[in-house]
Short mmCIF file of C-alpha atoms in Angstrom, two decimals:
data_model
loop_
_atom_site.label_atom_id
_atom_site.label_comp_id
_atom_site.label_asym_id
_atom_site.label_seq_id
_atom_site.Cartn_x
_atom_site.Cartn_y
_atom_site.Cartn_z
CA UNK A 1 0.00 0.00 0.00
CA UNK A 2 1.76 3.33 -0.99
CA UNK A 3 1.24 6.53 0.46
CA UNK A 4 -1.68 8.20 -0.35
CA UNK A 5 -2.01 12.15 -2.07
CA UNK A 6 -4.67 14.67 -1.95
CA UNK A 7 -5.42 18.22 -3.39
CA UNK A 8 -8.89 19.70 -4.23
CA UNK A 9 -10.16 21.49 -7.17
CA UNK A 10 -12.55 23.54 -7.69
CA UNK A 11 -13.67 22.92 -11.41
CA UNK A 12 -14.14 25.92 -13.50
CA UNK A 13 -16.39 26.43 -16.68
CA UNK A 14 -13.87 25.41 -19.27
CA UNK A 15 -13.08 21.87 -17.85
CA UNK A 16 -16.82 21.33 -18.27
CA UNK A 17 -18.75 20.46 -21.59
CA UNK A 18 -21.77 22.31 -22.79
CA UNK A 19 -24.11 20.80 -19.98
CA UNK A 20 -21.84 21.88 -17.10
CA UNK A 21 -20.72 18.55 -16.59
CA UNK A 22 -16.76 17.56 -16.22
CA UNK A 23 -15.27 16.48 -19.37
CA UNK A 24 -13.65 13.09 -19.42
CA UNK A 25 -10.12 14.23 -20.87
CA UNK A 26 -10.16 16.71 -17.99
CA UNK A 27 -11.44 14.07 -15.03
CA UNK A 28 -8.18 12.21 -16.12
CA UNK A 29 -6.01 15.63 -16.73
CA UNK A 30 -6.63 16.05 -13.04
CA UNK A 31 -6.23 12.48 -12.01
CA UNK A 32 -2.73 12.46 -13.54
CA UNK A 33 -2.15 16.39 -12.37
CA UNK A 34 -2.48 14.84 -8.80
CA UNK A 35 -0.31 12.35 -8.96
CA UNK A 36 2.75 14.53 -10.80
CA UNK A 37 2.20 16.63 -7.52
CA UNK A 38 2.56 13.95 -5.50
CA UNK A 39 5.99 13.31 -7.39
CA UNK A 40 7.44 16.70 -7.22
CA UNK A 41 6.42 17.16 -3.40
CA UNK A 42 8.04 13.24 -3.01
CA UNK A 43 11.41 14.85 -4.68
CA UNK A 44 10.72 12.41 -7.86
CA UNK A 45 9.43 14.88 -10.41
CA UNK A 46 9.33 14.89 -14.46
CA UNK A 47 12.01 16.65 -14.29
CA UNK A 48 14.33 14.40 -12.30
CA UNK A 49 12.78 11.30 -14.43
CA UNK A 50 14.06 13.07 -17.65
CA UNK A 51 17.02 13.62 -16.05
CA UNK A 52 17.61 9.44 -16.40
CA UNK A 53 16.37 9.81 -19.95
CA UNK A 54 12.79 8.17 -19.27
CA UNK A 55 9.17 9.51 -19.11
CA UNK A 56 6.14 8.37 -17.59
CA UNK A 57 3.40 6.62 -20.00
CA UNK A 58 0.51 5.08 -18.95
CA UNK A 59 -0.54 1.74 -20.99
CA UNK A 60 -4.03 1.09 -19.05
CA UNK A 61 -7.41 2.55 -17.37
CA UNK A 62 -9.91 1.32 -15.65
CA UNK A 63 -12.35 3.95 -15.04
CA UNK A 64 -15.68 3.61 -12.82
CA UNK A 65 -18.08 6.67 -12.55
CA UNK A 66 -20.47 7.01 -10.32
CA UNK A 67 -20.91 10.67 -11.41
CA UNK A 68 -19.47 13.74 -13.20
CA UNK A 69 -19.09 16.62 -10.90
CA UNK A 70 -20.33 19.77 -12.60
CA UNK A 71 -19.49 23.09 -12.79
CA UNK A 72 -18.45 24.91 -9.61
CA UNK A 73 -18.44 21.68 -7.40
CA UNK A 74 -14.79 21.48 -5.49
CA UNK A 75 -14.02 17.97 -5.40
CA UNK A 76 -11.00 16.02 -3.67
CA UNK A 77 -8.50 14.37 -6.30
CA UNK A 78 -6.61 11.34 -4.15
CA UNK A 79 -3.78 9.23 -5.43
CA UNK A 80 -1.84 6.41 -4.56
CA UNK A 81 0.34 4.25 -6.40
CA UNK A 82 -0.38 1.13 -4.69
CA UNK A 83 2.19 -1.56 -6.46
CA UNK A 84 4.79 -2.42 -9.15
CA UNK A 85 6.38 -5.40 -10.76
CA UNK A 86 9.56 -5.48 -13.15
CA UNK A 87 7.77 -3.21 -15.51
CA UNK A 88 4.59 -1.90 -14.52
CA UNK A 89 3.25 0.10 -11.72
CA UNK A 90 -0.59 0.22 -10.57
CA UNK A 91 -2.07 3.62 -9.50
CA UNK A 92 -4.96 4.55 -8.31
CA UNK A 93 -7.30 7.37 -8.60
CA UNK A 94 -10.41 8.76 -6.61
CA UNK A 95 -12.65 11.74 -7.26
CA UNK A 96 -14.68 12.34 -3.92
CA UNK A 97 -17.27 15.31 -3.90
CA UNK A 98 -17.50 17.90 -1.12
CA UNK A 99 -19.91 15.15 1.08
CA UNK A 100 -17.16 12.49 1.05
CA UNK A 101 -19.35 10.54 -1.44
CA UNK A 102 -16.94 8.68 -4.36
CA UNK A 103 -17.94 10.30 -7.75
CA UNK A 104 -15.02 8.81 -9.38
CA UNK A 105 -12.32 5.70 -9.13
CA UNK A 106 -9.94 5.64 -11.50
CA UNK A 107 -7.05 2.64 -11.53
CA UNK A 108 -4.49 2.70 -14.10
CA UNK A 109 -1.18 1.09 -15.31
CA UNK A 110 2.01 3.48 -15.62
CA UNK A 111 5.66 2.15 -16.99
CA UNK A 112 8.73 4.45 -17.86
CA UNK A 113 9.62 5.02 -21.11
CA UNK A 114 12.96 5.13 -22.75
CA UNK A 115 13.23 8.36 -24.38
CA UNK A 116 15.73 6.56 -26.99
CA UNK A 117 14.07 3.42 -27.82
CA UNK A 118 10.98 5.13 -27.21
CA UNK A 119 10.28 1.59 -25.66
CA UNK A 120 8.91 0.60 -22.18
CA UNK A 121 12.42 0.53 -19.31
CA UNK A 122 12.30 -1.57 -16.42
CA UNK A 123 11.04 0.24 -13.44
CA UNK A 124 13.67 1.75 -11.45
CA UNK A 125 13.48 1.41 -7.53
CA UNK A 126 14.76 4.66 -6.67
CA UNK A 127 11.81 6.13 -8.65
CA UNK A 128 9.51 4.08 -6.62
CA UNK A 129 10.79 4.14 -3.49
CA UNK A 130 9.38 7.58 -1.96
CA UNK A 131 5.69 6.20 -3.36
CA UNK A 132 6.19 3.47 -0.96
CA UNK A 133 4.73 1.17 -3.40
CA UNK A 134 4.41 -2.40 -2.64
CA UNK A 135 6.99 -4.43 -5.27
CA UNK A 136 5.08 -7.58 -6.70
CA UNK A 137 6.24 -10.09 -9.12
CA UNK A 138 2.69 -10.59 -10.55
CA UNK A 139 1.77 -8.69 -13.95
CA UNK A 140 -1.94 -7.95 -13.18
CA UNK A 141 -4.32 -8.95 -15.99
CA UNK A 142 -6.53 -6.16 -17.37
CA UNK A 143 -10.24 -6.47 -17.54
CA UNK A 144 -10.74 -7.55 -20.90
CA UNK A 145 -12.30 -5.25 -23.80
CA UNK A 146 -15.38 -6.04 -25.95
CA UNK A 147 -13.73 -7.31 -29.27
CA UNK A 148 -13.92 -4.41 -31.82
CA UNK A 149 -15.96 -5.13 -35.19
CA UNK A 150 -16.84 -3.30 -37.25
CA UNK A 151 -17.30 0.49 -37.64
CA UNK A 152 -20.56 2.15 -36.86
CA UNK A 153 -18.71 5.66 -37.84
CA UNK A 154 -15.11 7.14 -38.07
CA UNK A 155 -13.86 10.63 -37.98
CA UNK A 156 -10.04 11.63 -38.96
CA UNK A 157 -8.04 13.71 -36.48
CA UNK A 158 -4.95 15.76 -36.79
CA UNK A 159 -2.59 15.93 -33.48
CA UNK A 160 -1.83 19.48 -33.09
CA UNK A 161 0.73 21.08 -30.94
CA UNK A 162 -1.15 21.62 -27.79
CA UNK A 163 -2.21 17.78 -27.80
CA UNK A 164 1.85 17.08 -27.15
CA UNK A 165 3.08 16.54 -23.46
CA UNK A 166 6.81 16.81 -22.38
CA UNK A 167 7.49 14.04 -23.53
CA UNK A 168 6.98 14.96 -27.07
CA UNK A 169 4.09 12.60 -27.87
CA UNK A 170 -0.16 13.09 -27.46
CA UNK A 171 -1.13 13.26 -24.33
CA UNK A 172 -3.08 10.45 -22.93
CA UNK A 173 -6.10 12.54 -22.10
CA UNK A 174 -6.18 13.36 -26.13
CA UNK A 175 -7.39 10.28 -26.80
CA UNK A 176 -10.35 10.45 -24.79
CA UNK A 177 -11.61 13.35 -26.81
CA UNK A 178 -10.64 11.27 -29.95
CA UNK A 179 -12.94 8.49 -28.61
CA UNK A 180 -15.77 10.67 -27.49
CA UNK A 181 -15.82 13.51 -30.33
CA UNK A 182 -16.64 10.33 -32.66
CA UNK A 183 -20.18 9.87 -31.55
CA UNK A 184 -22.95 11.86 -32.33
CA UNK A 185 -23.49 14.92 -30.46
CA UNK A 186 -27.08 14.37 -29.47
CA UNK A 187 -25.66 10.80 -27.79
CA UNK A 188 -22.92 12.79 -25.46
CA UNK A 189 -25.93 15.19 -24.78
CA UNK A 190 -28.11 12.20 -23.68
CA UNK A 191 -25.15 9.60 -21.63
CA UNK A 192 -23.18 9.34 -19.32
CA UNK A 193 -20.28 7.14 -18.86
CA UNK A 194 -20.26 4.72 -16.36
CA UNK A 195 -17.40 2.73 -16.99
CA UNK A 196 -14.40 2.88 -19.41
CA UNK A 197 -11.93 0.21 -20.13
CA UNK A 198 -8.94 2.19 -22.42
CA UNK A 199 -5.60 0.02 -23.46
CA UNK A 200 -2.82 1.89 -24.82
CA UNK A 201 -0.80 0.11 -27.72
CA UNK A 202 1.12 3.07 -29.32
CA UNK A 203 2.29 6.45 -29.15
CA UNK A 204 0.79 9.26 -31.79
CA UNK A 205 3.29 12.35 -32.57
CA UNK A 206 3.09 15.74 -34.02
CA UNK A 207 1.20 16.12 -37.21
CA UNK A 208 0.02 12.62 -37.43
CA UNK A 209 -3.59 11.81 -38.69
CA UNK A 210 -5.45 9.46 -36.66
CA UNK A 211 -8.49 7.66 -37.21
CA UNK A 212 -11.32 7.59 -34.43
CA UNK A 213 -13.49 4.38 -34.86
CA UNK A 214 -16.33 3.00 -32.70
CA UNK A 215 -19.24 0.56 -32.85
CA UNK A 216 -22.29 1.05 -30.82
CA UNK A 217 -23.53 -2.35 -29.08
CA UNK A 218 -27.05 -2.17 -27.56
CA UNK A 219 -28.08 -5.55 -25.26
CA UNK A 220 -30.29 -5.93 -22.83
CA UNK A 221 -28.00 -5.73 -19.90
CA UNK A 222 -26.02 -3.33 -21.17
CA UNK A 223 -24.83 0.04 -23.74
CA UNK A 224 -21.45 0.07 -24.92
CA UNK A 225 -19.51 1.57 -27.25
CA UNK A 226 -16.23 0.25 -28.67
CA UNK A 227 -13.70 1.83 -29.59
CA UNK A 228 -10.13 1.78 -32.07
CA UNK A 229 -7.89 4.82 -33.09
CA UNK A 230 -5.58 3.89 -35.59
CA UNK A 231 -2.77 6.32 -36.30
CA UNK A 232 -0.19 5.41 -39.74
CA UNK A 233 -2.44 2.75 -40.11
CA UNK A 234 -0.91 1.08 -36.93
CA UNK A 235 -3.45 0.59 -33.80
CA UNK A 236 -2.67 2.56 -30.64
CA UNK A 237 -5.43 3.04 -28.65
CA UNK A 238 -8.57 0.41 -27.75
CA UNK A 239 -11.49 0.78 -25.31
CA UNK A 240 -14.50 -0.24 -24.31
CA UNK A 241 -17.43 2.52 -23.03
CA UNK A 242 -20.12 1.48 -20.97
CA UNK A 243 -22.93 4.06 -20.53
CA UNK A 244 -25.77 4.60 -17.76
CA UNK A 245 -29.34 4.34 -18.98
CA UNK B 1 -13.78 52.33 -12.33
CA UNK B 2 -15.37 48.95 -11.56
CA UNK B 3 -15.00 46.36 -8.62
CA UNK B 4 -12.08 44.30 -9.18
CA UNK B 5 -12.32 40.56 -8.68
CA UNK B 6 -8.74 38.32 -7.80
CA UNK B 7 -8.44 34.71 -7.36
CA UNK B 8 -4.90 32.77 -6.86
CA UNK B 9 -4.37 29.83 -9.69
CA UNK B 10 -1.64 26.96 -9.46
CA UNK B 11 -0.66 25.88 -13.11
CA UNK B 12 -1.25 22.55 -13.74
CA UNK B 13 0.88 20.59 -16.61
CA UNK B 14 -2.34 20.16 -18.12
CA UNK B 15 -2.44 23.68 -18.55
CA UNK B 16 0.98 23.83 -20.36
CA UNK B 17 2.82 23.09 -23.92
CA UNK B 18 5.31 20.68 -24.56
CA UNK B 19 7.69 23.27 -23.05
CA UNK B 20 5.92 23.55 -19.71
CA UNK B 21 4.51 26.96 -20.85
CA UNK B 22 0.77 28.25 -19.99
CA UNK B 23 -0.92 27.89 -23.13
CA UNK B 24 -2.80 30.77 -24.95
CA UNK B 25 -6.40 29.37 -24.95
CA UNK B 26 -5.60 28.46 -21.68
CA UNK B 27 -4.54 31.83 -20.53
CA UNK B 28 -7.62 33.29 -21.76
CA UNK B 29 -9.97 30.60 -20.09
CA UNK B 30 -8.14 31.38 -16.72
CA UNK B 31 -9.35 35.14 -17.40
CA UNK B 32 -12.88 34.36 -18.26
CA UNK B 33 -12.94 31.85 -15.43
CA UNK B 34 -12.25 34.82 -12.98
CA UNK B 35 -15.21 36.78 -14.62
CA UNK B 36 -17.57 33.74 -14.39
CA UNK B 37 -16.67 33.64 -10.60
CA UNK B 38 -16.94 37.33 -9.94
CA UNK B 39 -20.46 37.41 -11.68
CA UNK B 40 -21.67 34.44 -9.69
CA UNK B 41 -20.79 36.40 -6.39
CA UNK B 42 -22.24 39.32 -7.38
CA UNK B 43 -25.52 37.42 -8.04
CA UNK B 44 -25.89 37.82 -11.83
CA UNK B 45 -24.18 33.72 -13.30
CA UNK B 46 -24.37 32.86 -16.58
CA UNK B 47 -27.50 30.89 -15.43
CA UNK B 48 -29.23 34.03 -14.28
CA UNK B 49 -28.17 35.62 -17.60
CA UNK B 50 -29.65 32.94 -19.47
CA UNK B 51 -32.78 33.01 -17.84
CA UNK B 52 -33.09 36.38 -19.70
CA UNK B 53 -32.96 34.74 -22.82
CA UNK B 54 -29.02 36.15 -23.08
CA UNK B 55 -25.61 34.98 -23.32
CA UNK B 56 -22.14 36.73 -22.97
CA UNK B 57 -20.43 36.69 -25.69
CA UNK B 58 -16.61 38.11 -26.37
CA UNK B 59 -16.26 40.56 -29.49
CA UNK B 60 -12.86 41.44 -28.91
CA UNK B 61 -8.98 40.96 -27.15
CA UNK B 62 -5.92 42.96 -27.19
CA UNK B 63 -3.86 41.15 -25.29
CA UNK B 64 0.44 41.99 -23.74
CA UNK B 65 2.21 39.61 -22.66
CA UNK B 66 5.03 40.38 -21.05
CA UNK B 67 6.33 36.81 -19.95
CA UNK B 68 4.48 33.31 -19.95
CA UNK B 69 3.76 32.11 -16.67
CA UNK B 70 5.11 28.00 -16.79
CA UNK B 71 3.83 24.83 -14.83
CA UNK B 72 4.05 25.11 -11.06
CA UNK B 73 4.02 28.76 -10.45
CA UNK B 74 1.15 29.99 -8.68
CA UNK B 75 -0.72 32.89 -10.40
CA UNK B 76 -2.95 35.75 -9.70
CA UNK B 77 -5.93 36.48 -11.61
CA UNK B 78 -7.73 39.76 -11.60
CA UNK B 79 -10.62 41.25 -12.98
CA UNK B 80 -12.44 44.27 -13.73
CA UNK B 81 -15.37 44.97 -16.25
CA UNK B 82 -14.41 49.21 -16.46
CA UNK B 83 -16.80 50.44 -18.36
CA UNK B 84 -20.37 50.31 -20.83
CA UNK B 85 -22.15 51.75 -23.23
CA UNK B 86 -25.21 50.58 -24.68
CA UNK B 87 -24.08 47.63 -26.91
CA UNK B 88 -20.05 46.63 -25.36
CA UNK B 89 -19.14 46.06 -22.47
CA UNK B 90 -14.86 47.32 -21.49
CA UNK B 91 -13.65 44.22 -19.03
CA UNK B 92 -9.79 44.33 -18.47
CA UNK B 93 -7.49 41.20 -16.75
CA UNK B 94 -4.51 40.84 -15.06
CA UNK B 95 -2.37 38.26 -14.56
CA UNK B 96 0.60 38.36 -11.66
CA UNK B 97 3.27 36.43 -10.83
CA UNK B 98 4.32 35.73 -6.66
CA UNK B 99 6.27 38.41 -7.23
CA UNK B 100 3.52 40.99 -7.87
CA UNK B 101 5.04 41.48 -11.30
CA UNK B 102 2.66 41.44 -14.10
CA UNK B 103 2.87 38.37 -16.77
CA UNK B 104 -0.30 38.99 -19.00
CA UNK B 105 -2.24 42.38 -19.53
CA UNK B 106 -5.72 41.81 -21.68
CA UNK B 107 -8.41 44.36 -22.50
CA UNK B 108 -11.79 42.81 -23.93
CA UNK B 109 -14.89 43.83 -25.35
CA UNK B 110 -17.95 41.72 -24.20
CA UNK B 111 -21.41 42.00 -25.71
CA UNK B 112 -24.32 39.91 -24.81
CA UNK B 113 -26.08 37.33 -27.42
CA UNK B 114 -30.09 36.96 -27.87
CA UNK B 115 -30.20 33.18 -27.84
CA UNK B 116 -33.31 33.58 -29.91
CA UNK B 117 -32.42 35.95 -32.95
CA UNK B 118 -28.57 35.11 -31.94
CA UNK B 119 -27.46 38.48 -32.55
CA UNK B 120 -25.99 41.29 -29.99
CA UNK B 121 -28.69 42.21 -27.67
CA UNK B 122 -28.07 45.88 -25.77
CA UNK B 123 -26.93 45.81 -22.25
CA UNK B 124 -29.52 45.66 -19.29
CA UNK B 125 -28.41 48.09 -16.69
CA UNK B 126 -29.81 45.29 -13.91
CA UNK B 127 -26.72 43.16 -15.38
CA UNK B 128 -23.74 45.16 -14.75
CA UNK B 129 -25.30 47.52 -11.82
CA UNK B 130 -23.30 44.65 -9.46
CA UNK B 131 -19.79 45.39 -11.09
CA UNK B 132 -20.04 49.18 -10.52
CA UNK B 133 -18.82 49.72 -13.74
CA UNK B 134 -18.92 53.42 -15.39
CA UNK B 135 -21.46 53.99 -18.43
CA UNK B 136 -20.28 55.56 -20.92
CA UNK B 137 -21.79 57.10 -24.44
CA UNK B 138 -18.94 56.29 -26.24
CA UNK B 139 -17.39 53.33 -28.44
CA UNK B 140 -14.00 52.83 -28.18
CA UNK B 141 -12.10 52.09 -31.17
CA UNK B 142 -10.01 48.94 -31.37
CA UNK B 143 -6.73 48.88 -32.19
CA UNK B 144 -6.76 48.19 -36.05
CA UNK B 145 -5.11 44.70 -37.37
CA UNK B 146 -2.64 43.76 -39.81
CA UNK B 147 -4.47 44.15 -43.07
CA UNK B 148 -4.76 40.24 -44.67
CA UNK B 149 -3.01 39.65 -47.85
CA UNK B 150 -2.21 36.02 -49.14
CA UNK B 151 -1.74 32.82 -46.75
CA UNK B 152 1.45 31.48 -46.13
CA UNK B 153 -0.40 28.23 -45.32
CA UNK B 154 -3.78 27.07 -43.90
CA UNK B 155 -5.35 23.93 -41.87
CA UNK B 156 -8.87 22.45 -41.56
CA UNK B 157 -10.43 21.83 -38.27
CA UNK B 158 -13.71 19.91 -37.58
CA UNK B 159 -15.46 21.42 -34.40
CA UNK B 160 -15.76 19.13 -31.96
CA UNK B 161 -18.15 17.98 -28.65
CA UNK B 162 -15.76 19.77 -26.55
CA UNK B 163 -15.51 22.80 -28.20
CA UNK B 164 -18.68 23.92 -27.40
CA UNK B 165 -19.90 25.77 -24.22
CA UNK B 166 -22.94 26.71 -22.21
CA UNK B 167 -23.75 28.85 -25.48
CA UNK B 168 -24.23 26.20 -27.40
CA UNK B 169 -21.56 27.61 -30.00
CA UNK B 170 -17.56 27.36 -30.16
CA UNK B 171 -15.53 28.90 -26.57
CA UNK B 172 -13.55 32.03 -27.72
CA UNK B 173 -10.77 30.43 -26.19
CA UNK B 174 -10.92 27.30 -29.07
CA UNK B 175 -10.05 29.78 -31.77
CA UNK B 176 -6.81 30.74 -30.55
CA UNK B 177 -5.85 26.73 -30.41
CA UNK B 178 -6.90 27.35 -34.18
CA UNK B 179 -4.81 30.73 -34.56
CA UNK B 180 -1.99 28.88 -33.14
CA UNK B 181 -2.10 25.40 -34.31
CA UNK B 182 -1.45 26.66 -38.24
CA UNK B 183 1.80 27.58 -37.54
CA UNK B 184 4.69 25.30 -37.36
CA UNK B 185 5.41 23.69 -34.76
CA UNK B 186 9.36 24.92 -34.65
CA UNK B 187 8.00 28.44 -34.78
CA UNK B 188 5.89 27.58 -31.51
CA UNK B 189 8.73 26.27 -29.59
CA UNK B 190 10.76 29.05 -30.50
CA UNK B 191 8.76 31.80 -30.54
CA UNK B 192 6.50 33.58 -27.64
CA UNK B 193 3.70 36.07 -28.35
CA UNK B 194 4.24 39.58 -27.13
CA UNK B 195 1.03 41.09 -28.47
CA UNK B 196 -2.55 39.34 -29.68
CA UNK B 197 -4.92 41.98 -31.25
CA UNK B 198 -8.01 40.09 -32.33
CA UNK B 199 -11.59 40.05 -33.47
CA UNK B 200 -14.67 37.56 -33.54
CA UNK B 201 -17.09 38.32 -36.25
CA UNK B 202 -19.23 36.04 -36.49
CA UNK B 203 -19.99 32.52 -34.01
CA UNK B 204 -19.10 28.62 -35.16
CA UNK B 205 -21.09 26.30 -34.48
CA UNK B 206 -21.05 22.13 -33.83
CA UNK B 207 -19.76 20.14 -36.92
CA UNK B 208 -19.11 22.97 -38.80
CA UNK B 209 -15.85 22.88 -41.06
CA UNK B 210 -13.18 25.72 -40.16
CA UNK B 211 -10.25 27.13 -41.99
CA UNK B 212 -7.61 28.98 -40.78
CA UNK B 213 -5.28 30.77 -42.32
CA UNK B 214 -2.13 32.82 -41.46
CA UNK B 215 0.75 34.97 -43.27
CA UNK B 216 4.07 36.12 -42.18
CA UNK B 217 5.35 39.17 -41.67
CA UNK B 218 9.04 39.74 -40.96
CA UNK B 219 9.72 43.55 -41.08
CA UNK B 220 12.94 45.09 -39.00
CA UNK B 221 10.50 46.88 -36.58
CA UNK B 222 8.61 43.58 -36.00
CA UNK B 223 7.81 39.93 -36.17
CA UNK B 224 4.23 38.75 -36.85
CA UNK B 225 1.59 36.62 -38.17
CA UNK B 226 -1.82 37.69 -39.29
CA UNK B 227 -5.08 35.20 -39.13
CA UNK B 228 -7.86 35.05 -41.00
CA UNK B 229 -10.39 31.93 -39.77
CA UNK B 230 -13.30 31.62 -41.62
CA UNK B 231 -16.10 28.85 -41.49
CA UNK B 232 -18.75 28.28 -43.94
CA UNK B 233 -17.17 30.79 -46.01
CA UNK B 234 -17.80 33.70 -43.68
CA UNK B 235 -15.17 35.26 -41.98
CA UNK B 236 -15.44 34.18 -37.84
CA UNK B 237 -12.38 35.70 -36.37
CA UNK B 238 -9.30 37.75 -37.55
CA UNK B 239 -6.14 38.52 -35.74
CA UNK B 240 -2.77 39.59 -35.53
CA UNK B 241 0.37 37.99 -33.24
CA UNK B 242 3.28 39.91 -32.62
CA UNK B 243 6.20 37.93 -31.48
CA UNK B 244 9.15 38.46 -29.47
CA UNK B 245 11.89 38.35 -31.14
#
């Protein structure tokens, strides 16, 4: 169990969509905000991870929503990165609203990148060490994803400059807007997520044009949505949405 | 002279560029934010606006920068809507370092939108009798742009979901990720805006198809780029960036 990290936020109008409601890229823009806090404050930040020539990716989210604060709420962002294995380390996330009551749990999969290969390093234990993060030899296996189709509708994307992070690729939180822009406006007005299952296969860069996929699935115990971005033809993101009704 | 309006901000790296730099559209939500809190305190929100069949909407920026605030410094934000007359409304920003030192100067022109006939509706005095601001008879001239010539180059962007706000109609703060986005992305990381004169003409709406264009001016006096962005073949916005050099 690693030590645990908390800040609130008071969410203003432009992390908020046209209902007043928190957008997804920005409920995990402040999820991952928290926990580079956390990092700086535990003398471990960015900076002194670049400094060893890696980065922080994250390959996997698990993300359960009970439901999206709105405009004006301040809400408690808590963090913990709870384990880690040779490669992988497992974080989690909560969003709490101002009565204590869980709005948001987030957990997620983070591994260093090489800045070089551009390939996944073996987790360093002086990184992890001021997390107090429990080391495990188990590689956790993610819930599995609805198996992708075929295409209900696509749209085409071009990364632009703000979608790059310091480590000179898109963002994670891009792709969320990838996968939600892609449905039909009158849909996002409608739903609400309650649970999103996102893997992470490859990294998009400057200038690229991606493809946004996704194939609506209607049963009777449940909504989904599944999801593919392609980017040079290559696939680098895959989810699954499940939706309240 | 109307009341001024402060709130303290800690920049996230969500907020920031590849270079751990504020961002422009962020910079200008961060302003409007403050406004949106001040005129929620002073008991006339964008709800109780709306419920007057009205919007705000922003016809114009002139905006000095005098240095970018970056990721972990803790800003202050200040407001103050000066002056009206019976169509604009004169709100000026501030934006100040720990220091006290100013980082970001902006002067805008609001007006506010009939949802119905979505056109500029004149100012109730009920609305802007909380800010104390002065009334004035007269209408101040903008600073003129950059006349438009012939694009250097130009990019096509699809508006998106989360584009749109509580207007139901593109944030002013999306078009200068368009403004900016057209231009290369060595110039970005090289260059930092020193002045942004620009004006909205005419609103963008969901799905619709936007161009923008710039062209470059390099004269011994001064570096800058002028913007046209137009959207169904009418002109939405023009602008122009001065750089530092």
């Amino acid at each position: 169990m690693g030590k645990k990290f908390r800040e609130t936020h008071t969410i203003p109008f432009y992390e908020c969509d046209a209902k007043r409601r928190l957008t997804i890229p920005t409920l995990i823009k402040l999820a991952v905000s928290c926990s580079t806090v956390q990092s700086e404050q535990l003398g471990v930040s960015e900076e002194d991870v670049e400094k060893l020539g890696l980065g922080w990716i994250i390959t996997h989210y698990e993300i359960t929503i009970s439901r999206l604060p709105e405009q004006g709420e301040t809400v408690t962002v808590q963090t913990e990165a709870e384990s880690y294995n040779k490669f992988f380390c497992y974080r989690n996330f909560w969003i709490f609203d101002e009565s204590g009551a869980e709005c948001v749990f987030i957990e997620s999969v983070f591994a260093l990148m090489d800045f070089e290969t551009r390939k996944i390093a073996s987790v360093r234990d002086e990184v992890l060490a001021p997390f107090e993060s429990e080391k495990i030899k188990k590689i956790k296996r993610p819930t599995p994803l609805l198996p992708f189709e075929k295409a209900t509708e696509s749209k085409d994307y071009r990364v632009r400059f703000y979608d790059l992070d310091a480590n000179q690729h898109v963002n994670n939180a891009v792709y969320f807007s990838w996968l939600f822009d892609v449905l039909d406006r009158s849909f996002l007005e409608e739903h609400v997520p309650e649970k999103i299952v996102l893997n992470f296969n490859k990294e998009v860069r400057y200038g690229e044009m991606v493809v946004s996929e996704y194939e609506l699935v209607e049963e009777v115990e449940f909504l989904a949505t599944k999801h593919q971005v392609h980017s040079q033809d290559q696939l680098s993101c895959e989810a699954t949405i499940y939706w309240q009704r």
